[in-house]
CSV table of C-alpha atoms in Angstrom, one decimal:
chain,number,residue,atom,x,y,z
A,1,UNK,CA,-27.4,2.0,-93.7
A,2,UNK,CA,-24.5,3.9,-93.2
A,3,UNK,CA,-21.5,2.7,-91.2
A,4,UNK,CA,-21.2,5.9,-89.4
A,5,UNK,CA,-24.8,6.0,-88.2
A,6,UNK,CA,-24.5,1.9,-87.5
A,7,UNK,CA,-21.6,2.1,-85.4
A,8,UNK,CA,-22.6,4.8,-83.0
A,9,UNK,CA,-19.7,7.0,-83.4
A,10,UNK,CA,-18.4,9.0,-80.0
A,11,UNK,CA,-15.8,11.6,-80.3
A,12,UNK,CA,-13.2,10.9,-76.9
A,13,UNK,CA,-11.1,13.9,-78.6
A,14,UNK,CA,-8.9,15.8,-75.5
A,15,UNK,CA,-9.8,14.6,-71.9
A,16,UNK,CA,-8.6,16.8,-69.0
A,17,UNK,CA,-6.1,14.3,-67.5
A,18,UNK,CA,-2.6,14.3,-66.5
A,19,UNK,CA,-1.6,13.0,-69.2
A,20,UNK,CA,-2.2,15.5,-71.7
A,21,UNK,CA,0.1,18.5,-71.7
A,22,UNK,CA,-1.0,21.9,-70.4
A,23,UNK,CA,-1.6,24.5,-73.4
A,24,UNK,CA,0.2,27.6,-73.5
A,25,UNK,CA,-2.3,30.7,-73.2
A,26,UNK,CA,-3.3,32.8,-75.5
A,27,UNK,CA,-3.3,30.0,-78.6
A,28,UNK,CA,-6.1,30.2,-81.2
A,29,UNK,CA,-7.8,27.1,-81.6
A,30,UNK,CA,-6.1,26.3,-85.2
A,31,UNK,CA,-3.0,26.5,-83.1
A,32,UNK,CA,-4.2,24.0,-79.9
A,33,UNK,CA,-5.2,21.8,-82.8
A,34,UNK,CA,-1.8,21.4,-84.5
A,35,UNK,CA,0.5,21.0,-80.9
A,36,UNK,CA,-2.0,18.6,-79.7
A,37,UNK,CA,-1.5,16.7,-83.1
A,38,UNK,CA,2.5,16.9,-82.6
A,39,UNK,CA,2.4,15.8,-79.4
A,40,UNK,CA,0.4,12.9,-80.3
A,41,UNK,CA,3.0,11.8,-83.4
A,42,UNK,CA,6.1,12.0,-80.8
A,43,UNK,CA,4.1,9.8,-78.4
A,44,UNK,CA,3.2,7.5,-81.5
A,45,UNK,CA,6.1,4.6,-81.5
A,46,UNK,CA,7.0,4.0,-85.1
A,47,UNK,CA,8.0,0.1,-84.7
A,48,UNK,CA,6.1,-0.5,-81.5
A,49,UNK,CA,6.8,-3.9,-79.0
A,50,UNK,CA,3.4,-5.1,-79.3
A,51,UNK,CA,1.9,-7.9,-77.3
A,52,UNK,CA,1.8,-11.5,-78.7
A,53,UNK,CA,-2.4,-11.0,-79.0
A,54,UNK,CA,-1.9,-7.9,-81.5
A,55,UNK,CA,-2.3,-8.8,-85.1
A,56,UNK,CA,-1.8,-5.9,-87.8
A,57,UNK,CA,-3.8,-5.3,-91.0
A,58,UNK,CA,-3.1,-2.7,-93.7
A,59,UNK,CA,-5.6,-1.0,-95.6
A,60,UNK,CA,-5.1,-0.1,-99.5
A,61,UNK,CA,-4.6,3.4,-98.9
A,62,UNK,CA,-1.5,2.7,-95.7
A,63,UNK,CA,-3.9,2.9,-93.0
A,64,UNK,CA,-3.0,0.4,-90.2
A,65,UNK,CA,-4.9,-1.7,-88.0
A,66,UNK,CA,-3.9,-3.2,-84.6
A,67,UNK,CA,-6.2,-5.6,-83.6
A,68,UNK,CA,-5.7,-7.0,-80.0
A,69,UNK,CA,-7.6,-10.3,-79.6
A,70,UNK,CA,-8.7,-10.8,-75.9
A,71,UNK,CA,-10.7,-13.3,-73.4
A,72,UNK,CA,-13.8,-11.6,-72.0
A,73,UNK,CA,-13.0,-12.5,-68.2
A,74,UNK,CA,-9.4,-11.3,-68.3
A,75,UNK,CA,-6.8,-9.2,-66.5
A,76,UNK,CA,-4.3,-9.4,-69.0
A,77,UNK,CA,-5.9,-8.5,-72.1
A,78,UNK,CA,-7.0,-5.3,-70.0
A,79,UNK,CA,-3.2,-4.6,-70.1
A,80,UNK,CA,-2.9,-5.5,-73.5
A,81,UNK,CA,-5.5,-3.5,-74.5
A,82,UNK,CA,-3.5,-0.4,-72.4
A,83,UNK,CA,-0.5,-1.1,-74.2
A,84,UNK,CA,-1.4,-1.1,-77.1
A,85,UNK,CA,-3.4,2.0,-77.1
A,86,UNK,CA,-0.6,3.9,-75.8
A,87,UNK,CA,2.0,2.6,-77.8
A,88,UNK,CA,0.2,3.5,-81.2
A,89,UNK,CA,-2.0,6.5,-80.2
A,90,UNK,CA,-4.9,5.7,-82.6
A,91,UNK,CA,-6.9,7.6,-84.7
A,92,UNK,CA,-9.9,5.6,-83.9
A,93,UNK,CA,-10.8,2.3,-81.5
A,94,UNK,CA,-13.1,-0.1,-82.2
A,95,UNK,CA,-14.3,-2.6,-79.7
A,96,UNK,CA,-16.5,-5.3,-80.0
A,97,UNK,CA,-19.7,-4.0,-78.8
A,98,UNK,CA,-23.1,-2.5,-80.5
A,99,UNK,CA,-25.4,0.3,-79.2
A,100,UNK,CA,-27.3,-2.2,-77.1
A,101,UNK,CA,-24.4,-2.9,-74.9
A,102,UNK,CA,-23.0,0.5,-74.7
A,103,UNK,CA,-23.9,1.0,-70.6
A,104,UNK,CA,-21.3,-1.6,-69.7
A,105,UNK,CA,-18.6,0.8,-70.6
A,106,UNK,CA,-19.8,3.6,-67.9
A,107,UNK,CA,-21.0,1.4,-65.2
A,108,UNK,CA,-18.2,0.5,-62.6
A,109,UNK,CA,-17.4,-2.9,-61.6
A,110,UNK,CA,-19.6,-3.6,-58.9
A,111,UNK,CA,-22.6,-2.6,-60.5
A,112,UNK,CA,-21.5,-4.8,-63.3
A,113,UNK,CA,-20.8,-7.6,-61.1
A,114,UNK,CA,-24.6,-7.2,-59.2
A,115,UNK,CA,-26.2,-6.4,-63.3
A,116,UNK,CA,-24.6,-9.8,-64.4
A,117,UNK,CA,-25.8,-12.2,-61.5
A,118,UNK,CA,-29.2,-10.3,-61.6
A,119,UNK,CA,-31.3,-11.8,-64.3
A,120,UNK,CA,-35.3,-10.9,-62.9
A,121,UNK,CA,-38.6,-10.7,-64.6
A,122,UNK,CA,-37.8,-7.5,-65.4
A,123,UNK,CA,-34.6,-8.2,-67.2
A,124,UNK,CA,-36.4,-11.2,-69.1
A,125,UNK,CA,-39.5,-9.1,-70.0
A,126,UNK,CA,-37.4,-6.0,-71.5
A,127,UNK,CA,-35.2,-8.9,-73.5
A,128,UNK,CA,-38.8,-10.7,-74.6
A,129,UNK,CA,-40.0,-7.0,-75.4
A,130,UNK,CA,-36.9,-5.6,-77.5
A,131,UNK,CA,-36.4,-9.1,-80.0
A,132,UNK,CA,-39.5,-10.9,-79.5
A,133,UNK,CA,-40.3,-14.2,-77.5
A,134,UNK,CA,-38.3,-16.3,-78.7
A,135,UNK,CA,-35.1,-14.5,-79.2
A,136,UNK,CA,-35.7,-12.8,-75.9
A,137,UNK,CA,-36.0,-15.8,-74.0
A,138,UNK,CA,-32.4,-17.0,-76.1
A,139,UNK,CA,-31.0,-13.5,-75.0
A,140,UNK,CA,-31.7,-14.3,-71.3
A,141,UNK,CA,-30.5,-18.1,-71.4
A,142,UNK,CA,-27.0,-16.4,-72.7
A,143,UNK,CA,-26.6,-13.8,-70.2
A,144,UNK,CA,-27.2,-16.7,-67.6
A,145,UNK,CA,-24.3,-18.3,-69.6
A,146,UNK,CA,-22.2,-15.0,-68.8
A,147,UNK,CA,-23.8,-14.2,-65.3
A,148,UNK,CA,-22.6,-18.4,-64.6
A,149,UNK,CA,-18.7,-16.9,-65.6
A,150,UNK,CA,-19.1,-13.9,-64.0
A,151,UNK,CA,-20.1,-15.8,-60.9
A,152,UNK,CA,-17.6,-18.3,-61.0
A,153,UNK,CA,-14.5,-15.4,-61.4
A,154,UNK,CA,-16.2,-12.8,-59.4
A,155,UNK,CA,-14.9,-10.7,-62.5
A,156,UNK,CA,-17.6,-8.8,-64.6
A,157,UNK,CA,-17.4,-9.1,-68.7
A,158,UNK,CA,-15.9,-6.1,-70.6
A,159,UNK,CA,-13.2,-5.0,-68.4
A,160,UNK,CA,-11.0,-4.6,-72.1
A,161,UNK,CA,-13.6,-2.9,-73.2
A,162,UNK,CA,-13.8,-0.7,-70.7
A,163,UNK,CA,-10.1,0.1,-70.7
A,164,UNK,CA,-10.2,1.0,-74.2
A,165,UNK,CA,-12.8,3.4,-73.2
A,166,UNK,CA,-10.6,4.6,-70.9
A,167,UNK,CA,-7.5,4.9,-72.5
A,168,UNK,CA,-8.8,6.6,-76.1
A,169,UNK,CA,-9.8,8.8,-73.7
A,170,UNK,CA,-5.9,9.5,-72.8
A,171,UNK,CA,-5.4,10.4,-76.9
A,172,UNK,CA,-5.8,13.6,-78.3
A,173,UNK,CA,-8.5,13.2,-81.1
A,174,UNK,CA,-9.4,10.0,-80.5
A,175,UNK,CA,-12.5,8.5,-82.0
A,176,UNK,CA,-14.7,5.3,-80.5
A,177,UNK,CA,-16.7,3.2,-82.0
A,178,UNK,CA,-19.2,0.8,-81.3
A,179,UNK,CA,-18.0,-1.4,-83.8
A,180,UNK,CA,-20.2,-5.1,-83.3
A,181,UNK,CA,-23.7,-6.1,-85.0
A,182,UNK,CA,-27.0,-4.9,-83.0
A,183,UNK,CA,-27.4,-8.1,-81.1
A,184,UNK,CA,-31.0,-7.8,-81.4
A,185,UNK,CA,-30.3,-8.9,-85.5
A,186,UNK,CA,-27.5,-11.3,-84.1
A,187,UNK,CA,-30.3,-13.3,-82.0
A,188,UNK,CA,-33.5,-13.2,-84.3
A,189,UNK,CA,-31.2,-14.6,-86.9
A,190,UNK,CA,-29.8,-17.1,-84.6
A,191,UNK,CA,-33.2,-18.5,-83.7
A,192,UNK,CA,-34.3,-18.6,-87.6
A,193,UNK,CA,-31.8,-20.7,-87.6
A,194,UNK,CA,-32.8,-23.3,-85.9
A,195,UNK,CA,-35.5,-25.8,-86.0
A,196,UNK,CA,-37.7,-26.1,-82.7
A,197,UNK,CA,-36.3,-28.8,-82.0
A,198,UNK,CA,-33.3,-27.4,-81.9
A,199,UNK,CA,-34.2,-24.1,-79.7
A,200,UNK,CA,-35.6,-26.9,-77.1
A,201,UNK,CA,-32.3,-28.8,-77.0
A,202,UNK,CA,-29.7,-25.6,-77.0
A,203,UNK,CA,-32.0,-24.5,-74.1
A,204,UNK,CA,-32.0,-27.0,-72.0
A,205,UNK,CA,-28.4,-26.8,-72.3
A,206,UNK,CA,-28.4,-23.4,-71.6
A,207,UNK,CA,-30.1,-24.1,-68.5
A,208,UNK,CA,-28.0,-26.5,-66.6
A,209,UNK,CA,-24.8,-25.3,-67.4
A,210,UNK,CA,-22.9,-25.5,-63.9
A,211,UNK,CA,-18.7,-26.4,-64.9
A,212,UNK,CA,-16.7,-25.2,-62.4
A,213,UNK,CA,-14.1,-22.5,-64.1
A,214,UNK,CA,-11.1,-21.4,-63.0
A,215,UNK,CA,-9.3,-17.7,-63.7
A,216,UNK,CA,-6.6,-20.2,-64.6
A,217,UNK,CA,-8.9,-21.5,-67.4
A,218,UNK,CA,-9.5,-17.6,-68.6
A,219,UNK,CA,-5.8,-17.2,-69.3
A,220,UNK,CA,-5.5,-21.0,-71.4
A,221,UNK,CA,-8.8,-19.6,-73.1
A,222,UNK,CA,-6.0,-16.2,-74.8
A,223,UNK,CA,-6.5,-18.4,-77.9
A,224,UNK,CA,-10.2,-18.6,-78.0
A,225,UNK,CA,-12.4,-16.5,-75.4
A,226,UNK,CA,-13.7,-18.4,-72.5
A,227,UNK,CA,-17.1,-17.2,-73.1
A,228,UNK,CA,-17.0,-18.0,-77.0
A,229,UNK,CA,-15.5,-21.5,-75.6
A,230,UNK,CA,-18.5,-22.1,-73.2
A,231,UNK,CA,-20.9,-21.8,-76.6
A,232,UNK,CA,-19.1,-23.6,-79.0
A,233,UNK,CA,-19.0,-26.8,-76.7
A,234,UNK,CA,-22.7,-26.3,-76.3
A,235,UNK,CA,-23.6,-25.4,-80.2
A,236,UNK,CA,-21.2,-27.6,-81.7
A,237,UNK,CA,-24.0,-29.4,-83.1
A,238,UNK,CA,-25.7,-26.6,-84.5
A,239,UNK,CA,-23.5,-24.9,-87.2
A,240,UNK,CA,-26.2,-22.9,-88.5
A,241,UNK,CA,-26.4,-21.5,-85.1
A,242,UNK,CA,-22.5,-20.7,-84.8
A,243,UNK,CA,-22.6,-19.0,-88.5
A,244,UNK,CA,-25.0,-16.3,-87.1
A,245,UNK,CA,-23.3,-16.1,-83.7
A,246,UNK,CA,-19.6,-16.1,-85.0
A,247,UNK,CA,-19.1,-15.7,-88.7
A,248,UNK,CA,-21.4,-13.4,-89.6
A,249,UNK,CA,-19.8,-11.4,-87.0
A,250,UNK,CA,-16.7,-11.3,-88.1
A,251,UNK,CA,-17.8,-10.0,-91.0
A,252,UNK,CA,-19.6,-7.2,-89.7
A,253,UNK,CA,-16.8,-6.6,-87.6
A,254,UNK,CA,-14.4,-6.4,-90.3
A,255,UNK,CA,-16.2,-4.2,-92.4
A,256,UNK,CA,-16.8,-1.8,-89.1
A,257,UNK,CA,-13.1,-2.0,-88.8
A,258,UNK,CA,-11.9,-1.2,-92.6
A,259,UNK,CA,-14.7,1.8,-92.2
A,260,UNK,CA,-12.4,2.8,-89.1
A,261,UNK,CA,-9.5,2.8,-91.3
A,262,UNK,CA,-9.6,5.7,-93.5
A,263,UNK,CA,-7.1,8.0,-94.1
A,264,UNK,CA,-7.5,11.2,-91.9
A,265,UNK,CA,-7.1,14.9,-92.4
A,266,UNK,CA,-4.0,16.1,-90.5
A,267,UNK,CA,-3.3,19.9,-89.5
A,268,UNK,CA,-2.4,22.5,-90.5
A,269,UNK,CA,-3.4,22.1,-94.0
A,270,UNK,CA,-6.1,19.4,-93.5
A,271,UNK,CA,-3.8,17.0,-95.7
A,272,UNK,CA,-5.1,13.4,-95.5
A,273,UNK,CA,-3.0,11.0,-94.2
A,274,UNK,CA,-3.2,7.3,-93.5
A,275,UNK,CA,-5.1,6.4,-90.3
A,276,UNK,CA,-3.8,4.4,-87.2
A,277,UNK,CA,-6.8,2.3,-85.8
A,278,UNK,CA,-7.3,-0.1,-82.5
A,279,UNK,CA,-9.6,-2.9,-82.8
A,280,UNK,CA,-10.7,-5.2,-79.5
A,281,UNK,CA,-12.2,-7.8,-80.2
A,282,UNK,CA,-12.5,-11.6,-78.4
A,283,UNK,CA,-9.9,-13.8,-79.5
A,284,UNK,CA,-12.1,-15.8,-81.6
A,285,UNK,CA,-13.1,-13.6,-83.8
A,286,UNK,CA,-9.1,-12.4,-85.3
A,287,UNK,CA,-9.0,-15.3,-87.7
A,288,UNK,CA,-12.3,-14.8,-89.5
A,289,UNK,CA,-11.8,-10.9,-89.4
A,290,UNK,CA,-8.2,-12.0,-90.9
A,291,UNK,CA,-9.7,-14.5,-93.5
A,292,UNK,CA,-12.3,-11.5,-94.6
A,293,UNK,CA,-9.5,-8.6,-94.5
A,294,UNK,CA,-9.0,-8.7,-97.8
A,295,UNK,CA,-12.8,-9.6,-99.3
A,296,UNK,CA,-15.7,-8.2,-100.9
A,297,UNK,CA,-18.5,-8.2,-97.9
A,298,UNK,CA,-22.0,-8.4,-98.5
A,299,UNK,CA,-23.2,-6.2,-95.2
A,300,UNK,CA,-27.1,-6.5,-95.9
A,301,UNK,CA,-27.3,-10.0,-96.7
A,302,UNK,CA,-26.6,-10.7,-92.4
A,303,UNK,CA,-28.2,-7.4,-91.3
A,304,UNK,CA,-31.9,-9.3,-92.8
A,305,UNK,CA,-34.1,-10.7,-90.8
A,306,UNK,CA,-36.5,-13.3,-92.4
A,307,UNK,CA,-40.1,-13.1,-91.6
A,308,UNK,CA,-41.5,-16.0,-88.9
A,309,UNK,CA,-42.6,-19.4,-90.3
A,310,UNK,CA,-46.1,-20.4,-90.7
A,311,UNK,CA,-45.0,-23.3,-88.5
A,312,UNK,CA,-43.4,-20.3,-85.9
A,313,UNK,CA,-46.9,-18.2,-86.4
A,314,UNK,CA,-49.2,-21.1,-86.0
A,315,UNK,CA,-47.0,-22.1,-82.9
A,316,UNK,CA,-47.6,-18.6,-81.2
A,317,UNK,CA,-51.7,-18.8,-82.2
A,318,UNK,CA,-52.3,-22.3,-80.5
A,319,UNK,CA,-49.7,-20.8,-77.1
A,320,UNK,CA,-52.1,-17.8,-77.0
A,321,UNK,CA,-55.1,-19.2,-77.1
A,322,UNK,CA,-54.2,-22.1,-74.8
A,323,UNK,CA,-53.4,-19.2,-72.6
A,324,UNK,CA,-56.6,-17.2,-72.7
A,325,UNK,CA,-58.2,-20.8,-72.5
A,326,UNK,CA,-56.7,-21.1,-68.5
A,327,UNK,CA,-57.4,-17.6,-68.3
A,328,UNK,CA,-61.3,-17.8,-68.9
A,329,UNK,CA,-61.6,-21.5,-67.0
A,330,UNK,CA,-59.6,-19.3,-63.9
A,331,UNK,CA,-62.0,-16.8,-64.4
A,332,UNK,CA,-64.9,-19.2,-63.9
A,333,UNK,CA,-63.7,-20.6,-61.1
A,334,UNK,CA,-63.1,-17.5,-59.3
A,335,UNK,CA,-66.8,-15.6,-59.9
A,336,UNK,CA,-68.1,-13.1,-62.2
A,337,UNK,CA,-66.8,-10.0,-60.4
A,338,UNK,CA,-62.4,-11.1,-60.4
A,339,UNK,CA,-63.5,-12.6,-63.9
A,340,UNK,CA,-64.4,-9.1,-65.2
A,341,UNK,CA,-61.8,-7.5,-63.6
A,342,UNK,CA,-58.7,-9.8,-64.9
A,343,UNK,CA,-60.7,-9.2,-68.3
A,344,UNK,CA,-59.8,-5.7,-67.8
A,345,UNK,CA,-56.3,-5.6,-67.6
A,346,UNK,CA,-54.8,-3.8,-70.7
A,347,UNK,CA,-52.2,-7.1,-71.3
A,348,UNK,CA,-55.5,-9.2,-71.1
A,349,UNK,CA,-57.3,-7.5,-73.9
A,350,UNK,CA,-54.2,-7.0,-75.7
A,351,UNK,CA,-54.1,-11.0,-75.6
A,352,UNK,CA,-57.5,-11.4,-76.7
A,353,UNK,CA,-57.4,-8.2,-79.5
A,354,UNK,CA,-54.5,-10.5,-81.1
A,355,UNK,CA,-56.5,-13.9,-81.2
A,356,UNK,CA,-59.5,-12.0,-82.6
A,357,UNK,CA,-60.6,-13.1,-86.6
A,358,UNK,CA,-59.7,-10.2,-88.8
A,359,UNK,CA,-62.8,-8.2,-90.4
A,360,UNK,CA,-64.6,-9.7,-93.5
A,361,UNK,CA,-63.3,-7.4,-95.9
């Protein structure tokens, strides 16, 4: 599929804010274009004081990269992230998050503050609905991981994110992208990953995880994100499970990133020149997207998901029926009339439609 489609391209392009000059009237639009371009190069900083966090790449064709590495839960790498963006007035910015992530961007702090300690039914049947039962049930055991942060810090995730939002916003032309791997593939090829036993053990992990953390802790973690942290001390023991989560990331990410960085067409006679591009992305991810940089990357091979097991198939049979099993004895138990009117229920039928022998052929 192509990147462009993948990454859920917005256009920021000119914001009405203060910082953008006032046009002159009477200017044709070819004209607006080209002085909203020049003021955009005197603002760019040719040898810009970068923070410590900002690693550069280069492209083949001169295109350069600034790539800020940040922790999750913290006010610093907000400011990095500000910065940077200012100093270099990108072309594009890339951030570390895929379409199904997208609302945390618009949603202010307190709303992402209640989102992140709210995990309900209704949250844990949307997750079980969008990547299946057993990657749903994953998804909500690591959003209890974040939502056990969040709590901790007061301090809702994304804030760098969000302030990349905010400052491409600032830049004439600016592009954003949604640069990170659905996290729908990321989690159904996590739990092919794993054995059963396996899931049972990382959940139960999941589910008492109660450390005390500090915002102290946040800023130690500007070598390796808190939250990435968190799950490596809990999936240490399961490499296959950080590959998926971690590696096969930073490929993705660094192939979202060298998409980013292609030369771009400059007025007033639309001659291509090499692209400036922001990428913010947690601090564990910079040395993988370093080590791939320069690499041939094999996109499909991590955007597959395998089929599940007979052993994952059979598992789900035998849970089913043992469910419509206790269904029919409560059913007996409570009289003919509530037993034919559970039996209604659309979910019920569903249930029983799926357990039912498939037609001689």
């Amino acid at each position: 599929m192509d990147q462009e489609n993948n990454s859920e391209e917005e256009s920021v392009g000119t914001s009405e804010d203060d910082s953008l000059p006032s046009l002159p009237p009477g200017l044709s639009d070819a004209q607006a274009v080209e002085l909203l371009w020049q003021v955009r190069a005197q603002r760019r900083q040719p040898s810009p004081d970068l923070p410590e966090t900002v690693t550069v790449l280069t492209a083949p064709d001169g295109s350069l990269v600034y790539l800020v590495g940040t922790a999750h839960f913290s006010d610093s790498s907000k400011q990095d992230v500000a910065t940077t963006i200012r100093a270099v007035q990108p072309d594009v910015v890339v951030v570390e998050l895929c379409p199904y992530r997208v609302s945390m961007l618009k949603m202010d702090e307190k709303t992402l503050l209640k989102e992140a300690k709210d995990i309900n039914l209704e949250k844990v049947q949307q997750a079980i609905r969008q990547n299946g039962m057993m990657s749903g049930l994953m998804q909500i055991l690591l959003l209890k991981v974040s939502a056990h942060i969040t709590e901790q810090l007061g301090m809702a995730p994304g804030g760098e994110f969000r302030e990349a939002f905010r400052e491409a916003g600032r830049v004439p032309f600016c592009k954003f992208h949604l640069g990170d791997r659905p996290i729908t593939v990321t989690f159904k090829r996590a739990i092919a990953a794993l054995s059963l036993w396996q899931k049972a053990r990382l959940a139960w992990g999941l589910c008492f995880l109660s450390d005390p953390i500090s915002k102290e802790d946040v800023e130690k973690c500007k070598q390796k994100d808190l939250l990435e942290q968190t799950m490596s001390e809990m999936i240490g023991e399961f490499p296959a499970l950080h590959r998926t989560i971690v590696a096969e990331r930073d490929i993705y990410l660094t192939h979202t990133l060298r998409q980013a960085a292609r030369c771009v067409e400059a007025p007033p006679n639309a001659q291509r020149v090499p692209a400036v591009v922001v990428g913010v992305v947690g601090m564990g991810h910079v040395p993988g997207i370093e080590r791939n940089w320069d690499k041939k990357l094999n996109i499909k091979e991590i955007m597959s998901v395998a089929p599940p097991s007979r052993l994952s198939r059979l598992l789900r049979t035998v849970l089913k029926g043992a469910g419509l099993g206790l269904l029919g004895y409560a059913c007996y138990r409570a009289g003919g009339s509530v037993g034919r009117a559970v039996l209604s229920v659309p979910a019920v039928q569903s249930l029983m439609e799926s357990l039912r022998p498939p037609p001689a052929p």
